[in-house]
Tab-separated table of C-alpha atoms and ligand atoms in Angstrom:
chain	number	residue	atom	x	y	z
A	1	MET	CA	94.576	70.932	85.463
A	2	ALA	CA	91.941	73.586	85.684
A	3	ALA	CA	93.790	76.077	83.495
A	4	THR	CA	94.659	75.888	79.871
A	5	ASN	CA	98.176	76.703	78.739
A	6	ASN	CA	97.540	80.406	78.477
A	7	GLY	CA	96.296	80.452	82.058
A	8	THR	CA	92.616	80.973	81.322
A	9	HIS	CA	89.929	78.594	82.385
A	10	THR	CA	87.842	76.798	79.811
A	11	ASP	CA	84.108	76.874	80.158
A	12	ALA	CA	83.981	73.175	80.862
A	13	ALA	CA	86.736	73.267	83.526
A	14	THR	CA	86.450	71.451	86.813
A	15	ILE	CA	88.201	73.059	89.734
A	16	ARG	CA	89.463	70.535	92.256
A	17	ILE	CA	89.460	71.770	95.857
A	18	GLY	CA	91.685	70.067	98.456
A	19	SER	CA	90.470	69.894	102.063
A	20	ARG	CA	91.236	68.146	105.331
A	21	GLU	CA	88.631	65.627	106.432
A	22	SER	CA	87.503	67.037	109.787
A	23	GLU	CA	83.912	68.250	110.044
A	24	LEU	CA	85.067	71.885	110.503
A	25	ALA	CA	87.511	71.684	107.602
A	26	LEU	CA	84.797	70.351	105.346
A	27	LYS	CA	82.283	72.957	106.437
A	28	GLN	CA	84.891	75.644	105.619
A	29	THR	CA	85.627	74.079	102.257
A	30	HIS	CA	81.916	74.012	101.415
A	31	MET	CA	81.601	77.691	102.314
A	32	VAL	CA	84.377	78.555	99.838
A	33	ARG	CA	83.006	76.171	97.213
A	34	ASP	CA	79.562	77.774	97.456
A	35	ALA	CA	80.987	81.256	97.097
A	36	LEU	CA	83.049	80.208	94.094
A	37	GLN	CA	80.076	78.433	92.536
A	38	LYS	CA	77.989	81.546	92.881
A	39	ALA	CA	80.755	83.695	91.297
A	40	HIS	CA	81.377	81.155	88.460
A	41	PRO	CA	78.074	79.332	87.781
A	42	HIS	CA	79.523	77.799	84.611
A	43	LEU	CA	82.357	76.002	86.396
A	44	LYS	CA	82.237	72.690	88.218
A	45	PHE	CA	83.887	72.282	91.643
A	46	ASP	CA	84.972	68.955	93.107
A	47	ILE	CA	86.145	68.500	96.683
A	48	ILE	CA	89.039	66.057	97.371
A	49	THR	CA	89.699	65.272	101.020
A	50	MET	CA	92.952	64.008	102.545
A	51	LYS	CA	94.568	63.418	105.932
A	52	THR	CA	97.504	65.654	106.910
A	53	HIS	CA	100.460	64.721	109.047
A	54	GLY	CA	98.782	66.586	111.871
A	55	ASP	CA	95.735	64.341	111.564
A	56	LYS	CA	97.934	61.252	111.624
A	57	ILE	CA	100.311	61.919	114.502
A	58	LEU	CA	97.946	62.245	117.390
A	59	ASN	CA	100.387	62.254	120.229
A	60	VAL	CA	102.373	65.452	120.082
A	61	ALA	CA	101.133	68.899	121.128
A	62	LEU	CA	100.986	71.504	118.437
A	63	SER	CA	103.165	73.847	120.489
A	64	LYS	CA	105.945	71.233	120.422
A	65	ILE	CA	106.114	70.773	116.689
A	66	GLY	CA	107.444	74.228	116.070
A	67	SER	CA	106.289	74.104	112.476
A	68	LYS	CA	102.973	75.396	111.334
A	69	SER	CA	102.916	73.325	108.167
A	70	LEU	CA	101.741	70.277	110.095
A	71	PHE	CA	98.163	70.613	108.881
A	72	THR	CA	98.935	71.948	105.422
A	73	LYS	CA	101.880	70.019	103.984
A	74	GLU	CA	100.042	67.049	102.354
A	75	LEU	CA	97.542	69.475	100.827
A	76	GLU	CA	100.351	71.619	99.495
A	77	ILE	CA	102.053	68.583	97.958
A	78	ALA	CA	98.778	67.750	96.193
A	79	LEU	CA	98.640	71.313	94.970
A	80	GLU	CA	102.231	71.181	93.740
A	81	GLU	CA	101.600	67.881	91.942
A	82	LYS	CA	98.472	69.389	90.420
A	83	ARG	CA	96.196	66.816	91.890
A	84	VAL	CA	94.196	69.739	93.152
A	85	ASP	CA	93.853	73.376	91.991
A	86	ILE	CA	93.086	75.128	95.292
A	87	VAL	CA	93.187	74.345	99.009
A	88	VAL	CA	91.033	75.902	101.690
A	89	HIS	CA	92.638	76.586	105.117
A	90	SER	CA	91.896	78.390	108.319
A	91	LEU	CA	94.296	81.287	107.800
A	92	LYS	CA	95.622	80.925	111.332
A	93	ASP	CA	96.971	77.543	110.479
A	94	LEU	CA	98.973	78.838	107.494
A	95	PRO	CA	102.579	79.806	108.146
A	96	THR	CA	103.647	83.378	107.402
A	97	THR	CA	106.150	81.890	104.929
A	98	LEU	CA	104.517	79.604	102.335
A	99	PRO	CA	106.388	76.957	100.331
A	100	GLU	CA	107.969	78.193	97.166
A	101	GLY	CA	105.430	78.510	94.366
A	102	MET	CA	102.359	78.748	96.656
A	103	VAL	CA	100.316	81.830	97.310
A	104	ILE	CA	97.171	82.800	99.162
A	105	GLY	CA	94.929	83.731	96.250
A	106	ALA	CA	92.110	84.987	98.451
A	107	VAL	CA	91.456	85.835	102.093
A	108	CYS	CA	87.645	85.734	102.589
A	109	GLU	CA	85.576	87.879	104.886
A	110	ARG	CA	86.468	87.273	108.484
A	111	GLU	CA	84.101	85.674	110.969
A	112	ASP	CA	84.150	86.937	114.565
A	113	PRO	CA	87.864	86.640	115.418
A	114	ARG	CA	87.452	86.435	119.203
A	115	ASP	CA	88.012	83.444	121.462
A	116	ALA	CA	84.984	82.203	123.321
A	117	VAL	CA	84.237	80.154	126.470
A	118	ILE	CA	82.096	77.044	126.430
A	119	MET	CA	81.175	76.096	130.014
A	120	HIS	CA	80.519	72.656	131.421
A	121	PRO	CA	76.724	72.232	131.840
A	122	LYS	CA	77.123	72.583	135.612
A	123	HIS	CA	78.608	76.136	135.234
A	124	LEU	CA	76.141	77.601	132.737
A	125	GLU	CA	75.642	80.752	134.847
A	126	ALA	CA	79.353	81.341	135.435
A	127	SER	CA	82.045	83.359	133.639
A	128	LEU	CA	85.796	82.916	133.865
A	129	ALA	CA	85.842	85.547	136.632
A	130	THR	CA	83.215	83.698	138.780
A	131	LEU	CA	84.314	80.058	138.270
A	132	PRO	CA	85.415	78.412	141.553
A	133	LYS	CA	89.096	78.567	142.380
A	134	GLY	CA	91.019	75.705	140.787
A	135	SER	CA	88.563	75.194	137.925
A	136	VAL	CA	90.191	73.426	134.965
A	137	ILE	CA	90.133	75.214	131.612
A	138	GLY	CA	90.819	73.055	128.559
A	139	THR	CA	92.984	74.588	125.859
A	140	SER	CA	96.123	73.492	124.047
A	141	SER	CA	96.895	77.028	122.935
A	142	VAL	CA	99.895	78.544	124.768
A	143	ARG	CA	98.625	81.938	123.595
A	144	ARG	CA	95.255	81.469	125.379
A	145	ALA	CA	96.782	79.921	128.461
A	146	ALA	CA	99.464	82.636	128.948
A	147	GLN	CA	96.990	85.509	128.698
A	148	LEU	CA	94.359	83.880	130.862
A	149	LYS	CA	96.842	82.714	133.588
A	150	ARG	CA	97.813	86.394	133.910
A	151	LYS	CA	94.178	87.518	134.241
A	152	PHE	CA	92.825	84.592	136.294
A	153	PRO	CA	95.687	83.159	138.405
A	154	ASP	CA	93.290	80.881	140.298
A	155	LEU	CA	92.270	78.885	137.246
A	156	VAL	CA	94.161	75.824	136.067
A	157	PHE	CA	94.949	75.320	132.353
A	158	GLU	CA	95.164	71.837	130.939
A	159	SER	CA	95.701	70.621	127.382
A	160	VAL	CA	92.729	68.962	125.701
A	161	ARG	CA	92.978	66.209	123.106
A	162	GLY	CA	91.135	65.880	119.799
A	163	ASN	CA	89.102	67.717	117.314
A	164	LEU	CA	86.259	70.105	118.055
A	165	ASN	CA	83.626	67.325	118.336
A	166	THR	CA	85.866	65.286	120.613
A	167	ARG	CA	86.680	68.266	122.814
A	168	LEU	CA	83.033	69.225	123.265
A	169	ARG	CA	82.167	65.622	124.191
A	170	LYS	CA	84.984	65.526	126.731
A	171	LEU	CA	83.720	68.713	128.322
A	172	GLU	CA	80.073	67.802	128.417
A	173	GLU	CA	80.251	64.124	129.173
A	174	GLY	CA	83.274	64.162	131.462
A	175	ASN	CA	84.325	65.793	134.708
A	176	THR	CA	87.890	66.720	133.737
A	177	TYR	CA	87.192	70.231	132.393
A	178	ASP	CA	85.068	73.045	133.763
A	179	ALA	CA	85.258	75.029	130.553
A	180	LEU	CA	86.870	75.111	127.081
A	181	ILE	CA	88.325	78.077	125.238
A	182	LEU	CA	87.830	77.871	121.452
A	183	ALA	CA	87.731	80.242	118.529
A	184	ALA	CA	84.237	81.699	118.177
A	185	ALA	CA	84.590	81.292	114.378
A	186	GLY	CA	85.016	77.545	114.527
A	187	ILE	CA	82.149	77.190	117.066
A	188	MET	CA	79.864	79.172	114.815
A	189	ARG	CA	80.783	77.211	111.705
A	190	MET	CA	79.953	74.026	113.627
A	191	GLY	CA	76.550	75.550	114.503
A	192	TRP	CA	77.257	75.617	118.220
A	193	GLN	CA	76.837	79.347	118.875
A	194	HIS	CA	74.134	78.639	121.495
A	195	LYS	CA	76.830	76.951	123.593
A	196	ILE	CA	78.950	80.084	123.959
A	197	SER	CA	78.811	81.516	127.489
A	198	GLN	CA	81.252	84.349	127.043
A	199	TYR	CA	83.249	86.093	124.373
A	200	LEU	CA	86.783	87.234	125.326
A	201	GLU	CA	87.531	90.820	124.611
A	202	GLU	CA	91.042	91.998	123.822
A	203	GLU	CA	91.725	93.249	127.370
A	204	THR	CA	91.346	89.609	128.498
A	205	CYS	CA	92.559	87.534	125.617
A	206	MET	CA	93.713	88.724	122.248
A	207	HIS	CA	93.148	86.332	119.333
A	208	ALA	CA	95.647	84.511	117.105
A	209	VAL	CA	97.042	86.030	113.951
A	210	GLY	CA	94.579	85.395	111.094
A	211	GLN	CA	91.949	83.865	113.417
A	212	GLY	CA	88.453	83.663	111.939
A	213	ALA	CA	89.475	84.145	108.301
A	214	LEU	CA	89.537	81.480	105.601
A	215	ALA	CA	92.393	81.465	103.089
A	216	VAL	CA	92.451	79.878	99.638
A	217	GLU	CA	95.863	78.694	98.569
A	218	CYS	CA	96.844	78.019	94.942
A	219	ARG	CA	99.919	77.847	92.750
A	220	GLU	CA	101.543	81.169	92.101
A	221	ASP	CA	101.972	80.447	88.394
A	222	ASP	CA	98.336	79.407	87.957
A	223	SER	CA	97.172	82.851	86.912
A	224	GLY	CA	93.794	81.491	85.768
A	225	THR	CA	92.999	80.223	89.225
A	226	VAL	CA	94.311	83.356	90.908
A	227	ALA	CA	91.924	85.381	88.737
A	228	LEU	CA	89.045	83.015	89.546
A	229	LEU	CA	89.526	83.556	93.264
A	230	SER	CA	89.442	87.326	93.110
A	231	PRO	CA	85.615	87.681	93.715
A	232	LEU	CA	86.302	86.055	97.139
A	233	VAL	CA	88.902	88.631	98.258
A	234	HIS	CA	87.591	90.760	101.166
A	235	ARG	CA	89.377	94.103	101.405
A	236	ASP	CA	89.201	94.872	105.177
A	237	THR	CA	89.977	91.312	106.161
A	238	THR	CA	92.941	91.132	103.751
A	239	VAL	CA	94.408	94.392	105.014
A	240	ALA	CA	93.960	93.418	108.682
A	241	VAL	CA	95.502	89.989	108.341
A	242	ILE	CA	98.481	91.270	106.378
A	243	ALA	CA	99.332	93.587	109.304
A	244	GLU	CA	98.891	90.678	111.748
A	245	ARG	CA	101.009	88.294	109.622
A	246	ALA	CA	103.742	90.924	109.088
A	247	LEU	CA	103.923	91.282	112.879
A	248	MET	CA	104.062	87.525	113.388
A	249	CYS	CA	106.685	87.069	110.631
A	250	THR	CA	108.933	89.844	112.023
A	251	LEU	CA	108.608	88.445	115.603
A	252	GLU	CA	109.350	85.011	114.186
A	253	GLY	CA	106.559	83.703	116.334
A	254	GLY	CA	104.918	80.349	115.623
A	255	CYS	CA	102.478	78.056	117.410
A	256	SER	CA	104.946	77.556	120.216
A	257	ALA	CA	105.008	81.219	121.132
A	258	PRO	CA	102.322	83.182	122.869
A	259	VAL	CA	101.704	85.953	120.345
A	260	ALA	CA	98.307	87.561	119.949
A	261	VAL	CA	96.737	90.503	118.143
A	262	HIS	CA	93.692	92.693	117.912
A	263	THR	CA	92.953	94.664	114.731
A	264	LYS	CA	90.451	97.350	114.025
A	265	ILE	CA	89.611	99.091	110.749
A	266	THR	CA	87.639	102.286	111.130
A	267	GLU	CA	86.929	104.598	108.286
A	268	ASP	CA	90.390	105.107	106.761
A	269	GLN	CA	92.520	103.831	109.618
A	270	LEU	CA	93.984	100.569	110.681
A	271	ASP	CA	94.758	99.993	114.380
A	272	LEU	CA	96.937	97.006	115.207
A	273	GLN	CA	97.459	95.845	118.789
A	274	GLY	CA	100.025	93.114	119.332
A	275	GLY	CA	101.166	91.235	122.400
A	276	VAL	CA	103.804	88.729	123.533
A	277	TRP	CA	103.732	86.735	126.774
A	278	SER	CA	105.866	84.360	128.701
A	279	LEU	CA	104.297	80.896	128.963
A	280	ASP	CA	103.188	81.503	132.547
A	281	GLY	CA	101.806	84.910	131.677
A	282	SER	CA	104.033	86.725	134.174
A	283	GLU	CA	105.753	88.704	131.396
A	284	GLU	CA	103.785	90.772	128.958
A	285	ARG	CA	104.620	93.245	126.201
A	286	ARG	CA	101.701	94.780	124.349
A	287	HIS	CA	101.341	97.867	122.278
A	288	THR	CA	99.062	99.479	119.740
A	289	MET	CA	100.003	101.326	116.529
A	290	SER	CA	97.899	102.797	113.773
A	291	THR	CA	98.270	103.762	110.158
A	292	PRO	CA	96.029	105.767	107.910
A	293	LEU	CA	94.776	103.679	105.031
A	294	ALA	CA	95.395	106.408	102.574
A	295	GLU	CA	95.169	106.371	98.782
A	296	PRO	CA	98.500	106.543	96.993
A	297	ASP	CA	100.456	109.848	97.264
A	298	SER	CA	98.584	111.128	100.309
A	299	SER	CA	100.661	108.999	102.697
A	300	SER	CA	103.654	110.533	104.388
A	301	ASP	CA	104.823	107.226	105.886
A	302	PRO	CA	107.640	105.481	104.064
A	303	VAL	CA	106.420	102.161	102.838
A	304	GLU	CA	108.465	99.114	103.881
A	305	GLN	CA	109.267	96.668	101.205
A	306	PRO	CA	108.575	93.070	102.263
A	307	ALA	CA	111.733	91.016	102.501
A	308	LYS	CA	112.325	88.545	99.727
A	309	VAL	CA	113.875	85.501	101.194
A	310	ALA	CA	115.641	82.918	99.103
A	311	LYS	CA	113.579	79.726	98.306
A	312	VAL	CA	110.430	81.430	99.432
A	313	SER	CA	107.525	82.670	97.356
A	314	THR	CA	108.384	85.975	95.733
A	315	THR	CA	104.887	87.234	96.486
A	316	PRO	CA	105.157	89.963	99.106
A	317	TYR	CA	102.789	90.402	102.074
A	318	THR	CA	103.394	87.077	103.773
A	319	GLY	CA	102.182	85.016	100.828
A	320	VAL	CA	99.003	86.959	100.094
A	321	VAL	CA	98.598	87.747	96.401
A	322	SER	CA	98.567	91.440	95.780
A	323	HIS	CA	95.603	92.868	93.919
A	324	GLN	CA	96.192	96.099	92.037
A	325	ASP	CA	93.468	98.114	93.700
A	326	LEU	CA	94.453	96.863	97.156
A	327	ASP	CA	98.213	96.970	96.849
A	328	HIS	CA	98.715	100.303	98.486
A	329	PHE	CA	96.630	99.424	101.514
A	330	MET	CA	98.332	96.065	101.698
A	331	SER	CA	101.779	97.667	101.831
A	332	GLN	CA	100.658	100.150	104.521
A	333	ALA	CA	99.284	97.302	106.587
A	334	TYR	CA	102.464	95.297	106.107
A	335	THR	CA	104.590	98.273	107.160
A	336	LEU	CA	102.481	98.747	110.320
A	337	GLY	CA	102.911	95.084	111.330
A	338	VAL	CA	106.669	95.203	110.849
A	339	LYS	CA	106.930	98.484	112.800
A	340	LEU	CA	104.878	97.186	115.732
A	341	ALA	CA	106.915	93.981	115.820
A	342	LYS	CA	110.160	95.940	115.916
A	343	HIS	CA	108.846	98.080	118.696
A	344	LEU	CA	107.876	95.046	120.768
A	345	LEU	CA	111.231	93.361	120.054
A	346	SER	CA	113.058	96.489	121.260
A	347	ARG	CA	111.042	96.337	124.502
A	348	GLY	CA	112.137	92.762	125.343
A	349	ALA	CA	109.748	90.645	123.341
A	350	ASP	CA	112.735	88.878	121.775
A	351	GLU	CA	113.867	87.529	125.158
A	352	ILE	CA	110.380	86.510	126.164
A	353	LEU	CA	109.810	84.609	122.891
A	354	LYS	CA	113.217	82.930	123.076
A	355	ALA	CA	112.533	81.746	126.559
A	356	ALA	CA	109.034	80.447	125.643
A	357	LYS	CA	110.428	78.503	122.659
A	358	GLU	CA	113.222	76.982	124.777
A	359	GLU	CA	110.797	76.041	127.523
A	360	ASN	CA	108.571	74.319	124.990
A	361	LYS	CA	111.516	72.518	123.448
A	362	ALA	CA	112.888	71.389	126.795
A	363	ASN	CA	109.517	69.826	127.581
A	364	LEU	CA	109.374	67.855	124.369
A	365	PRO	CA	108.913	64.180	125.256
A	366	SER	CA	111.583	63.206	122.682
A	367	ASN	CA	114.119	65.597	124.268
A	368	ASN	CA	113.278	64.413	127.695
A	369	PRO	CA	112.934	60.675	127.824
A	370	ASN	CA	112.397	60.716	131.572
A	371	LEU	CA	109.280	62.723	131.202
A	372	PRO	CA	106.092	60.698	131.029
A	373	PRO	CA	104.245	62.038	128.036
A	374	SER	CA	101.044	62.386	129.987
A	375	SER	CA	102.419	64.468	132.884
A	376	SER	CA	99.835	66.943	133.893
A	377	ASN	CA	100.711	70.454	133.006
A	378	LEU	CA	99.961	72.183	129.741
A	379	GLN	CA	103.520	72.278	128.474
A	380	LYS	CA	104.139	68.607	129.136
A	381	LYS	CA	100.891	67.013	128.230
A	382	GLU	CA	100.137	65.532	124.840
A	383	VAL	CA	97.231	66.324	122.644
A	384	GLU	CA	95.876	64.301	119.764
A	385	ASN	CA	95.880	67.262	117.401
A	386	ASN	CA	94.668	70.850	117.197
A	387	ASP	CA	92.002	69.841	114.796
A	388	SER	CA	90.515	72.843	113.145
B	1	LIG	C1	96.315	77.313	115.850
B	1	LIG	C2	96.017	77.333	117.239
B	1	LIG	C3	94.832	76.556	117.412
B	1	LIG	C4	94.464	76.093	116.140
B	1	LIG	C5	96.839	78.047	118.322
B	1	LIG	C6	96.107	79.268	118.857
B	1	LIG	C7	94.171	76.306	118.723
B	1	LIG	C8	94.655	75.051	119.383
B	1	LIG	C9	93.932	74.663	120.612
B	1	LIG	C10	97.450	77.964	115.170
B	1	LIG	N1	95.423	76.521	115.216
B	1	LIG	O1	95.017	79.702	118.521
B	1	LIG	O2	96.700	79.937	119.776
B	1	LIG	O3	93.008	75.375	121.035
B	1	LIG	O4	94.202	73.588	121.176
B	1	LIG	C11	92.277	76.036	114.904
B	1	LIG	C12	90.897	76.329	115.156
B	1	LIG	C13	90.433	77.064	114.025
B	1	LIG	C14	91.439	77.175	113.106
B	1	LIG	C15	90.139	75.951	116.363
B	1	LIG	C16	90.253	76.889	117.556
B	1	LIG	C17	88.996	77.569	113.787
B	1	LIG	C18	88.890	79.080	113.793
B	1	LIG	C19	89.482	79.873	112.666
B	1	LIG	C20	93.265	75.272	115.761
B	1	LIG	N2	92.540	76.521	113.644
B	1	LIG	O5	91.148	77.742	117.606
B	1	LIG	O6	89.389	76.808	118.500
B	1	LIG	O7	89.147	79.689	111.507
B	1	LIG	O8	90.284	80.763	112.960
C-alpha cells in the first residue's frame, strides 16, 4: 500500500503503477510515470505489467463484446486487491461507468484527438478522396467505418487484426489493405508521425469519446493517491472529456455503437458536437451545443446533477474525481453532454443506436453458428484485439 492509514504518503513510499503489456500501453504508462516522478521527486514509482482479458481472447471483435471493461478488468482487480496503487489507461477504453470504488484521479493533457490515415506505401500521394474505387481501408472501429462509408461510398472497410505494430506490418508488408485509420495520438506516441498522410477533420470523421487523453485510475478511498495525482490534472482536457462522457453515458453508447464527438474550448466557452450513425452510415444525427464556462453565480443555466446509480461509484462526472477549483466547470460540461444526448435521442438517435447494437449482436459468431467467423465484412469478421 502506498498510503498510510491516515491517507497520506510516507516519504519512502513506492507507488505501484499497473499497465497493459503492449508497446503503446507501456509508452503511455512511462509518460504518466515521468510526470509523476517530476511532481514527486521523493517518491519511487514501479511499473507492474499484466495481460487483460482483451489481450488474451484474440478472436472476437471489440464491437461484439459490448462491454468496454475488456481491456481494463484485470487491472482494476489488481487495483482493488491493492497489488497496484494506480492504473494508466487510454481514456477512450474506460467505460463511462467505473466499477464501484474506482475513480479517475487524473485526466492528463490531451494529445491530438483526431483520427489519421496511414497509406500503403504504393499510395503515398493519395488521400481518402483520391484512392481508387474499391480500395480497402483497415479499421475495426464501427464509428470510423460508419462515418467514412457515408463520405466515401466507393471505399471498402475491413476489420484489421492485432495491435498497432501488427497492423502497420500488415499494411506495409501485405496487399490486403490500401490504408489504415488509427488515432493520431497512438501513432504519435509510437513515434510514427512521419507515416501520417492525412488527418481527418470533424466534417469527415469525428473522434471517439475521450480519444487522445490518458486517464489515471485509482481507488476512491485512497485519498493520498488522489492527492498525489492532482498535479497531472489538465483543466481543459478534463472539462472537454466530461462533456463527451456525459453524452456517451446518456446515449448508453459503447464500443458497438457508432458514436463520435468533437469538442472545442475557446476562451470561456465549451462547444460539443456529437453524432450517431447507423452501421452503414446511411443514417446520421449530429448536432452542436455550447455552454459558457462561467465562474459560479454568473451562470444562468440550471446545473444538472449527475445520476447516482446503485452499485456504481458515487463520484459524479462519469467517474472523474471532482477537484474543488474545477467542480463548477465540470458540472457545466456534464450538463452540456446530457443535454446534447437528450436532443439527439429526441431526434431518433435512440432508434439508430438500438438497430446498430442489434445488428452487431446478430452477427456475433456465437449467436450465429452458421456464420464462418472469418466472413468478409466488417461486422462479421474477427479481430485479434483492439490493442491500444
Ligand atoms: C476503442 C476503439 C478503438 C480503441 C473504438 C473507436 C479503435 C479500434 C480499432 C474504444 N479503443 O475508436 O471507435 O481501430 O480497431 C485504442 C487506440 C488508442 C486507445 C488505438 C486507435 C490510442 C489513442 C488514444 C483502441 N484505444 O484508436 O487507433 O489514446 O486515444
